[in-house]
PDB file of C-alpha atoms in Angstrom:
ATOM      1  CA  UNK K   1     226.632  94.238 -23.091  1.00 83.00           C
ATOM      2  CA  UNK K   2     223.237  95.025 -24.545  1.00 84.00           C
ATOM      3  CA  UNK K   3     222.035  96.442 -21.219  1.00 90.00           C
ATOM      4  CA  UNK K   4     225.102  98.676 -20.986  1.00 91.00           C
ATOM      5  CA  UNK K   5     224.555 100.078 -24.487  1.00 90.00           C
ATOM      6  CA  UNK K   6     220.860 100.567 -23.720  1.00 92.00           C
ATOM      7  CA  UNK K   7     221.795 102.391 -20.504  1.00 94.00           C
ATOM      8  CA  UNK K   8     224.312 104.600 -22.342  1.00 93.00           C
ATOM      9  CA  UNK K   9     221.694 105.436 -24.959  1.00 93.00           C
ATOM     10  CA  UNK K  10     219.223 106.636 -22.352  1.00 95.00           C
ATOM     11  CA  UNK K  11     221.913 108.524 -20.437  1.00 96.00           C
ATOM     12  CA  UNK K  12     222.776 110.251 -23.722  1.00 96.00           C
ATOM     13  CA  UNK K  13     219.138 111.197 -24.273  1.00 97.00           C
ATOM     14  CA  UNK K  14     218.915 112.622 -20.744  1.00 97.00           C
ATOM     15  CA  UNK K  15     222.128 114.610 -21.151  1.00 96.00           C
ATOM     16  CA  UNK K  16     221.022 115.900 -24.545  1.00 97.00           C
ATOM     17  CA  UNK K  17     217.687 117.099 -23.141  1.00 97.00           C
ATOM     18  CA  UNK K  18     219.472 118.819 -20.258  1.00 97.00           C
ATOM     19  CA  UNK K  19     221.952 120.361 -22.704  1.00 97.00           C
ATOM     20  CA  UNK K  20     219.135 121.665 -24.915  1.00 96.00           C
ATOM     21  CA  UNK K  21     217.445 123.298 -21.929  1.00 96.00           C
ATOM     22  CA  UNK K  22     220.647 124.894 -20.618  1.00 96.00           C
ATOM     23  CA  UNK K  23     221.686 126.065 -24.097  1.00 95.00           C
ATOM     24  CA  UNK K  24     218.323 127.705 -24.700  1.00 95.00           C
ATOM     25  CA  UNK K  25     218.339 129.360 -21.280  1.00 95.00           C
ATOM     26  CA  UNK K  26     221.844 130.716 -21.891  1.00 95.00           C
ATOM     27  CA  UNK K  27     221.179 131.729 -25.497  1.00 93.00           C
ATOM     28  CA  UNK K  28     218.081 133.736 -24.580  1.00 93.00           C
ATOM     29  CA  UNK K  29     219.887 135.328 -21.592  1.00 91.00           C
ATOM     30  CA  UNK K  30     217.656 133.901 -18.856  1.00 93.00           C
ATOM     31  CA  UNK K  31     220.731 132.609 -17.069  1.00 93.00           C
ATOM     32  CA  UNK K  32     224.419 132.171 -17.852  1.00 92.00           C
ATOM     33  CA  UNK K  33     226.140 128.805 -17.816  1.00 90.00           C
ATOM     34  CA  UNK K  34     229.722 128.942 -19.088  1.00 90.00           C
ATOM     35  CA  UNK K  35     229.843 125.957 -21.450  1.00 90.00           C
ATOM     36  CA  UNK K  36     226.378 126.456 -22.908  1.00 92.00           C
ATOM     37  CA  UNK K  37     226.843 129.881 -24.481  1.00 91.00           C
ATOM     38  CA  UNK K  38     227.211 128.282 -27.913  1.00 90.00           C
ATOM     39  CA  UNK K  39     226.004 125.065 -29.516  1.00 93.00           C
ATOM     40  CA  UNK K  40     229.266 123.085 -29.308  1.00 94.00           C
ATOM     41  CA  UNK K  41     228.293 121.184 -26.152  1.00 95.00           C
ATOM     42  CA  UNK K  42     224.921 120.373 -27.680  1.00 95.00           C
ATOM     43  CA  UNK K  43     226.600 119.100 -30.833  1.00 96.00           C
ATOM     44  CA  UNK K  44     228.868 116.791 -28.843  1.00 96.00           C
ATOM     45  CA  UNK K  45     225.871 115.425 -26.939  1.00 97.00           C
ATOM     46  CA  UNK K  46     224.014 114.786 -30.202  1.00 97.00           C
ATOM     47  CA  UNK K  47     227.027 112.952 -31.634  1.00 97.00           C
ATOM     48  CA  UNK K  48     227.306 110.737 -28.539  1.00 97.00           C
ATOM     49  CA  UNK K  49     223.569 110.060 -28.343  1.00 97.00           C
ATOM     50  CA  UNK K  50     223.091 109.254 -32.017  1.00 96.00           C
ATOM     51  CA  UNK K  51     226.131 106.960 -32.008  1.00 95.00           C
ATOM     52  CA  UNK K  52     224.859 105.105 -28.942  1.00 95.00           C
ATOM     53  CA  UNK K  53     221.390 104.714 -30.443  1.00 94.00           C
ATOM     54  CA  UNK K  54     222.803 103.508 -33.759  1.00 93.00           C
ATOM     55  CA  UNK K  55     224.778 100.820 -31.943  1.00 91.00           C
ATOM     56  CA  UNK K  56     221.726  99.989 -29.839  1.00 90.00           C
ATOM     57  CA  UNK K  57     219.415  99.545 -32.836  1.00 87.00           C
ATOM     58  CA  UNK K  58     221.890  97.695 -35.051  1.00 83.00           C
ATOM     59  CA  UNK K  59     221.042  94.054 -35.641  1.00 72.00           C
ATOM     60  CA  UNK K  60     222.282  91.598 -38.230  1.00 65.00           C
ATOM     61  CA  UNK K  61     218.849  90.970 -39.746  1.00 67.00           C
ATOM     62  CA  UNK K  62     217.966  91.995 -43.283  1.00 67.00           C
ATOM     63  CA  UNK K  63     214.885  94.004 -42.490  1.00 73.00           C
ATOM     64  CA  UNK K  64     214.354  97.544 -43.806  1.00 73.00           C
ATOM     65  CA  UNK K  65     213.684  98.869 -40.303  1.00 70.00           C
ATOM     66  CA  UNK K  66     216.869  97.287 -38.969  1.00 77.00           C
ATOM     67  CA  UNK K  67     218.901  99.059 -41.651  1.00 85.00           C
ATOM     68  CA  UNK K  68     217.088 102.391 -41.932  1.00 88.00           C
ATOM     69  CA  UNK K  69     216.982 103.486 -38.278  1.00 89.00           C
ATOM     70  CA  UNK K  70     220.679 102.966 -37.439  1.00 91.00           C
ATOM     71  CA  UNK K  71     221.667 104.491 -40.794  1.00 92.00           C
ATOM     72  CA  UNK K  72     219.589 107.578 -39.991  1.00 94.00           C
ATOM     73  CA  UNK K  73     221.241 107.907 -36.570  1.00 95.00           C
ATOM     74  CA  UNK K  74     224.701 107.562 -38.117  1.00 96.00           C
ATOM     75  CA  UNK K  75     223.806 110.121 -40.790  1.00 97.00           C
ATOM     76  CA  UNK K  76     222.718 112.617 -38.104  1.00 97.00           C
ATOM     77  CA  UNK K  77     225.925 111.974 -36.131  1.00 97.00           C
ATOM     78  CA  UNK K  78     228.131 112.458 -39.206  1.00 97.00           C
ATOM     79  CA  UNK K  79     226.211 115.593 -40.177  1.00 96.00           C
ATOM     80  CA  UNK K  80     226.795 117.006 -36.722  1.00 96.00           C
ATOM     81  CA  UNK K  81     230.491 116.063 -36.880  1.00 96.00           C
ATOM     82  CA  UNK K  82     230.695 117.911 -40.211  1.00 96.00           C
ATOM     83  CA  UNK K  83     229.284 121.068 -38.622  1.00 95.00           C
ATOM     84  CA  UNK K  84     231.677 120.773 -35.665  1.00 94.00           C
ATOM     85  CA  UNK K  85     234.668 120.553 -38.025  1.00 95.00           C
ATOM     86  CA  UNK K  86     233.350 123.474 -40.083  1.00 94.00           C
ATOM     87  CA  UNK K  87     233.134 125.458 -36.784  1.00 90.00           C
ATOM     88  CA  UNK K  88     229.416 126.151 -37.097  1.00 86.00           C
ATOM     89  CA  UNK K  89     228.504 126.723 -33.481  1.00 76.00           C
TER      90      UNK K  89
END
């Protein structure tokens, strides 16, 4: 299970990087890709990636690092969800 979550985390990072590149290329009118004309696809990729990394880094040990890093990832994911619901894209 841990390998699958690790794999999903890295797939999410790869998709997010690809989404950033395609969104920037479409935003600055170098090329046109239909689903990358706004930031909604990028926001969904960030939500998926940060959730996968939070699950990946979560451990049941009482160390500051083991609490802080997953909490930061969850905070970024919830912040992005907030902006999606507020239709900021």
